[in-house]
PDB file of C-alpha atoms in Angstrom:
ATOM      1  CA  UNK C   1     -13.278 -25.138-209.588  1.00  0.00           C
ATOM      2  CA  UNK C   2     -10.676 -24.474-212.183  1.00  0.00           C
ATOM      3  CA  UNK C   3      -8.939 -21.157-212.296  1.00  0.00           C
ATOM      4  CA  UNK C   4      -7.752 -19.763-215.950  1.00  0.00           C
ATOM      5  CA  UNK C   5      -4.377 -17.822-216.178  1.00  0.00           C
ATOM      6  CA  UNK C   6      -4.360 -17.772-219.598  1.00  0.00           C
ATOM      7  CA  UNK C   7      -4.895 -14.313-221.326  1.00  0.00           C
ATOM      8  CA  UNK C   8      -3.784 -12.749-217.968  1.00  0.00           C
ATOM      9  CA  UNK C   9      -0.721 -10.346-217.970  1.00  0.00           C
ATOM     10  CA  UNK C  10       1.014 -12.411-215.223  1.00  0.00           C
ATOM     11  CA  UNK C  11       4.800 -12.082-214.416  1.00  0.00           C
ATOM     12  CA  UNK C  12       7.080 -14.463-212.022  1.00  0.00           C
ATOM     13  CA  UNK C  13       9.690 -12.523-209.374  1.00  0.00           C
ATOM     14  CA  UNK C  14      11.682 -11.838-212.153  1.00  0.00           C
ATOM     15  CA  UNK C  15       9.502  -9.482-213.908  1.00  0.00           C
ATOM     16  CA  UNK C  16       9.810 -12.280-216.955  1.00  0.00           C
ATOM     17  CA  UNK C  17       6.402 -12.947-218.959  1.00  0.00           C
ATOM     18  CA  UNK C  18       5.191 -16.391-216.784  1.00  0.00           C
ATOM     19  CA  UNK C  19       3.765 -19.213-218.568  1.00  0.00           C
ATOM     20  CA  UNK C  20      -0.119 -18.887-218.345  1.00  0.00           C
ATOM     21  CA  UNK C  21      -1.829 -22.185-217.259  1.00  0.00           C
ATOM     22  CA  UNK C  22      -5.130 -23.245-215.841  1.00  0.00           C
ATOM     23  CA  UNK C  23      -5.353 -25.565-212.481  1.00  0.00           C
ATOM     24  CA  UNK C  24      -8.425 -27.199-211.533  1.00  0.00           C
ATOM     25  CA  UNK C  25      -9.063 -26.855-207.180  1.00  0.00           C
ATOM     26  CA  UNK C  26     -11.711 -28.493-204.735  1.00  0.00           C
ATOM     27  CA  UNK C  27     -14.286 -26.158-203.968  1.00  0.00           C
ATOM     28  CA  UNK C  28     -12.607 -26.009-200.238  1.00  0.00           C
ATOM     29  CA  UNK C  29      -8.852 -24.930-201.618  1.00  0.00           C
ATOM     30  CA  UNK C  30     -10.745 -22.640-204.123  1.00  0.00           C
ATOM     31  CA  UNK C  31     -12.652 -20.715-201.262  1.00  0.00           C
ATOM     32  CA  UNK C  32      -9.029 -20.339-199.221  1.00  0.00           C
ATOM     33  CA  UNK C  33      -7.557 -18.957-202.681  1.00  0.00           C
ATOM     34  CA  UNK C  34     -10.252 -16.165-203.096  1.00  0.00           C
ATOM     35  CA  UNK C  35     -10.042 -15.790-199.119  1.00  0.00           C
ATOM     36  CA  UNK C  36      -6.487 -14.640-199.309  1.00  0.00           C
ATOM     37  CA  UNK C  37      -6.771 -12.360-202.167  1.00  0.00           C
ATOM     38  CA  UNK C  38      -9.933 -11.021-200.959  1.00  0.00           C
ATOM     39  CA  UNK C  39      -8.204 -10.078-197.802  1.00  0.00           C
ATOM     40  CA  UNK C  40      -5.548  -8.169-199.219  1.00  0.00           C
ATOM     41  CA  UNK C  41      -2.621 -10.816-198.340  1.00  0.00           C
ATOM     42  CA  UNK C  42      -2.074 -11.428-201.852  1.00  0.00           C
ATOM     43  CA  UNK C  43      -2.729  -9.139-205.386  1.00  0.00           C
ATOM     44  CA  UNK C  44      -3.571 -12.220-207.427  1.00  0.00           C
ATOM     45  CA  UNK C  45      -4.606 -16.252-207.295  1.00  0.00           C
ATOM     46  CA  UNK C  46      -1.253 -16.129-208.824  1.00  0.00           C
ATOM     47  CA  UNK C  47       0.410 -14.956-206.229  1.00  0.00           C
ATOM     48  CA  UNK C  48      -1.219 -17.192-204.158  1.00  0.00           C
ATOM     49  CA  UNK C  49       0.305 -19.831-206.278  1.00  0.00           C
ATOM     50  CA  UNK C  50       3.469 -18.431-207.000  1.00  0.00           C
ATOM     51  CA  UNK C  51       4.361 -18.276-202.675  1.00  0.00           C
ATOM     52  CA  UNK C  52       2.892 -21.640-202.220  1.00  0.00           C
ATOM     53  CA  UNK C  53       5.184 -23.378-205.045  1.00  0.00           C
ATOM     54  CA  UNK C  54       8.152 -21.651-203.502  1.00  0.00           C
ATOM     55  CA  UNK C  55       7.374 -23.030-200.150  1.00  0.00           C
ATOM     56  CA  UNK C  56       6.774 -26.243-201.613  1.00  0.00           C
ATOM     57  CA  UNK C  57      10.466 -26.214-203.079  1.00  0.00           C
ATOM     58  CA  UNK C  58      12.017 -24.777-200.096  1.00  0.00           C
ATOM     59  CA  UNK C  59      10.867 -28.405-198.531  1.00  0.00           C
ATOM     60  CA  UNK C  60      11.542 -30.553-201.258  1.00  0.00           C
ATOM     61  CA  UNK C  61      15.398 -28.716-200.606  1.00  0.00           C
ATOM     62  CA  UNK C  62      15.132 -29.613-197.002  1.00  0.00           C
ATOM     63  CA  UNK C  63      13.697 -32.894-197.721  1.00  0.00           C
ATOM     64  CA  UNK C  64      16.437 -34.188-200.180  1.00  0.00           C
ATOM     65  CA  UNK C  65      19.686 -32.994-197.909  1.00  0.00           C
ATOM     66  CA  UNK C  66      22.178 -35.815-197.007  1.00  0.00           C
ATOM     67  CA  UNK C  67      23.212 -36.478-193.862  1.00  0.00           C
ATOM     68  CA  UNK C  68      26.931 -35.692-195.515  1.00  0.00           C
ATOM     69  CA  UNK C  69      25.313 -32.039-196.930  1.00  0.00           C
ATOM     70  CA  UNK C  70      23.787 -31.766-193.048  1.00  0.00           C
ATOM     71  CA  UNK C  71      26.764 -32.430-191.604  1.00  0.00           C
ATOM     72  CA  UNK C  72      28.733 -29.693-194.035  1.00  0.00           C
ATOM     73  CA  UNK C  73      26.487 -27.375-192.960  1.00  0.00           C
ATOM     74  CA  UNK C  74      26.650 -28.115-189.402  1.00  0.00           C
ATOM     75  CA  UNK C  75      30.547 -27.822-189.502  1.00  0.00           C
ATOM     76  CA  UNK C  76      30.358 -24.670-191.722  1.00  0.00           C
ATOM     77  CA  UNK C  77      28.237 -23.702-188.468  1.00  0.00           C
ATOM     78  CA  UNK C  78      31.094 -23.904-186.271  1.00  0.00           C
ATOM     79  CA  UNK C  79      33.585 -23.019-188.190  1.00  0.00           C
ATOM     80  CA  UNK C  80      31.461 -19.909-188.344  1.00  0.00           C
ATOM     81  CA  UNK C  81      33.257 -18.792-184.583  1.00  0.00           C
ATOM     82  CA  UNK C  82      30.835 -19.042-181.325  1.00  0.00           C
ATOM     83  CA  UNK C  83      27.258 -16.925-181.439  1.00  0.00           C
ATOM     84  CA  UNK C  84      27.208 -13.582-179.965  1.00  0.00           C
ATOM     85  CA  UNK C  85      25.728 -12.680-176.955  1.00  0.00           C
ATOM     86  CA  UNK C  86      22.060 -11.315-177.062  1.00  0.00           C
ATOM     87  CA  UNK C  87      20.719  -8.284-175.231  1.00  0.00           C
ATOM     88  CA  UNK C  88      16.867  -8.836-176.104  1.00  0.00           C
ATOM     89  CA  UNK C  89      16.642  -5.407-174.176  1.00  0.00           C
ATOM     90  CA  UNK C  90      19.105  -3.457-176.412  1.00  0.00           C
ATOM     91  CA  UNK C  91      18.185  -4.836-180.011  1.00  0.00           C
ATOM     92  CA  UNK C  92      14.450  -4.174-178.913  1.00  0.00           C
ATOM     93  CA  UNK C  93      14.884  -0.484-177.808  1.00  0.00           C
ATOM     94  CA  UNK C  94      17.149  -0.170-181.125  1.00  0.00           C
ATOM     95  CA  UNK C  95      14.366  -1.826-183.351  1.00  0.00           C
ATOM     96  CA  UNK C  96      11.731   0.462-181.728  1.00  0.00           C
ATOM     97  CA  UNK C  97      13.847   4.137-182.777  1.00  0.00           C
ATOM     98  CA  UNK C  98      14.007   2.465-185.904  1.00  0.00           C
ATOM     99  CA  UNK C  99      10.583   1.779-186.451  1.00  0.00           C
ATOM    100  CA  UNK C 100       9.487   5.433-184.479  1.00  0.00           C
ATOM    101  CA  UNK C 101      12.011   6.675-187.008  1.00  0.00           C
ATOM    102  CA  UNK C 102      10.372   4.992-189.962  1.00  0.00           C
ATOM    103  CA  UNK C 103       6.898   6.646-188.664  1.00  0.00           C
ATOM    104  CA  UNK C 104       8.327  10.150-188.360  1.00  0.00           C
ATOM    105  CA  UNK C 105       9.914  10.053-191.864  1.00  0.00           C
ATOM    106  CA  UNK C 106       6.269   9.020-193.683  1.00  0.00           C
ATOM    107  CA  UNK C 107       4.270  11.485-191.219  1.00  0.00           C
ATOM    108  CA  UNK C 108       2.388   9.215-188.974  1.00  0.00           C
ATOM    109  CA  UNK C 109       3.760   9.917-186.118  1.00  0.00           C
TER     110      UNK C 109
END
């Protein structure tokens, strides 16, 4: 199936007019795209699109680092000073008031 973005008032993140082109799917990716939108995950086949391309780059990044740029970041890592500690208790409780908080403030609860 090919989807048509062309004549569509489509914008990228940065509210900029995108460039309006027209893919052509299998019936099976085609039937996930409408599944997502359908469900409310995503306004748009663009959108759709526009998340899955900057996924895709994210591992092309990933993909292309050196073992030098690894390395820089692992010593920028520990240069960074040792982790803190962790109370899983403490940040949950705080995350909860902030959420209850969050509830209170728009009514729901």
């Amino acid at each position: 199936m090919e989807i048509d973005f062309r004549g569509k008032n489509c914008y990228d993140s940065q509210m900029n007019k995108a460039q309006e082109i027209s893919i052509a799917l299998t019936p099976e990716m085609n039937a996930l795209l409408q599944e997502v939108v359908a469900s409310g995950q995503y306004d748009s086949a663009s959108s759709v699109v526009d998340e899955a391309l900057g996924v895709w780059q994210e591992m092309q990044w990933h993909r292309q680092l050196t073992s030098e740029q690894l390395r820089a970041l692992y010593e920028e890592g520990i240069a960074s000073g040792p982790c803190k500690e962790l109370n899983f208790e403490k940040l949950k409780a705080e995350l909860n008031a902030e959420y209850d908080n969050k509830q209170r403030l728009k009514g729901v609860a």
